[in-house]
Coordinates of C-alpha atoms in Angstrom, one line a residue:
M1 CA 0.1 -0.1 -0.1
T2 CA 1.3 3.2 -1.2
P3 CA 1.4 6.1 1.6
Q4 CA -1.0 9.0 1.3
P5 CA 0.1 12.6 0.6
P6 CA -1.0 14.5 3.6
P7 CA -4.1 16.8 3.5
D8 CA -3.8 20.2 1.6
P9 CA -3.1 22.8 4.4
C10 CA -5.2 25.7 2.6
V11 CA -8.1 27.4 4.1
Y12 CA -11.2 27.7 1.4
I13 CA -12.7 30.9 1.6
S14 CA -16.3 31.1 -0.2
L15 CA -16.9 34.1 -2.4
P16 CA -20.5 35.1 -0.1
Q17 CA -17.8 34.6 2.6
M18 CA -15.6 37.3 1.4
Y19 CA -18.0 39.2 0.0
Q20 CA -19.6 39.3 3.5
E21 CA -16.4 40.6 5.4
V22 CA -15.8 43.3 2.9
Q23 CA -19.2 44.4 3.8
Y24 CA -18.4 44.4 7.2
V25 CA -15.3 46.2 6.6
S26 CA -16.4 48.5 4.7
R27 CA -19.0 49.5 7.6
L28 CA -16.1 49.8 10.1
V29 CA -14.4 52.1 7.7
S30 CA -17.1 54.4 7.6
R31 CA -17.7 54.6 11.0
M32 CA -14.5 55.7 11.6
D33 CA -14.7 58.0 8.8
G34 CA -17.8 59.6 10.5
K35 CA -16.0 59.7 14.2
L36 CA -12.7 61.2 12.2
D37 CA -15.0 64.0 10.9
G38 CA -16.2 64.7 14.1
I39 CA -12.6 64.8 15.5
L40 CA -11.5 67.6 13.1
A41 CA -14.4 69.4 13.8
E42 CA -13.8 69.6 17.1
S43 CA -10.1 69.8 16.7
R44 CA -11.3 73.4 14.1
E45 CA -13.2 74.8 17.3
I46 CA -10.4 74.4 19.6
K47 CA -8.2 76.3 17.0
G48 CA -10.2 79.1 17.1
D49 CA -11.1 79.3 20.7
V50 CA -7.1 79.2 21.0
S51 CA -6.9 82.1 18.3
D52 CA -9.7 83.8 20.1
H53 CA -7.9 83.8 23.6
E54 CA -4.5 84.3 22.2
A55 CA -5.9 87.7 21.0
R56 CA -7.7 88.7 24.1
I57 CA -4.4 87.9 26.2
R58 CA -2.3 90.4 23.4
A59 CA -4.9 92.8 23.9
L60 CA -4.6 92.4 27.9
E61 CA -1.0 92.9 27.7
L62 CA -1.1 95.7 25.6
V63 CA -3.2 97.5 27.9
G64 CA -1.0 96.5 31.0
K65 CA 1.9 97.9 29.2
P66 CA 2.9 102.0 30.2

């Protein structure tokens, strides 16, 4: 009796499984994109606040100088 070759160690992924995974990753990327948009909006708001505070401090410094 001849020895049998070892089974093929490959993993089979069907097209529906791949499609499902791609859809899942797409949803995750969309959620991340939405969160990044929120972070960017907050960052712009903070940058505006910092500029406003800096302008106010500079004005106070000018008033306080003799």
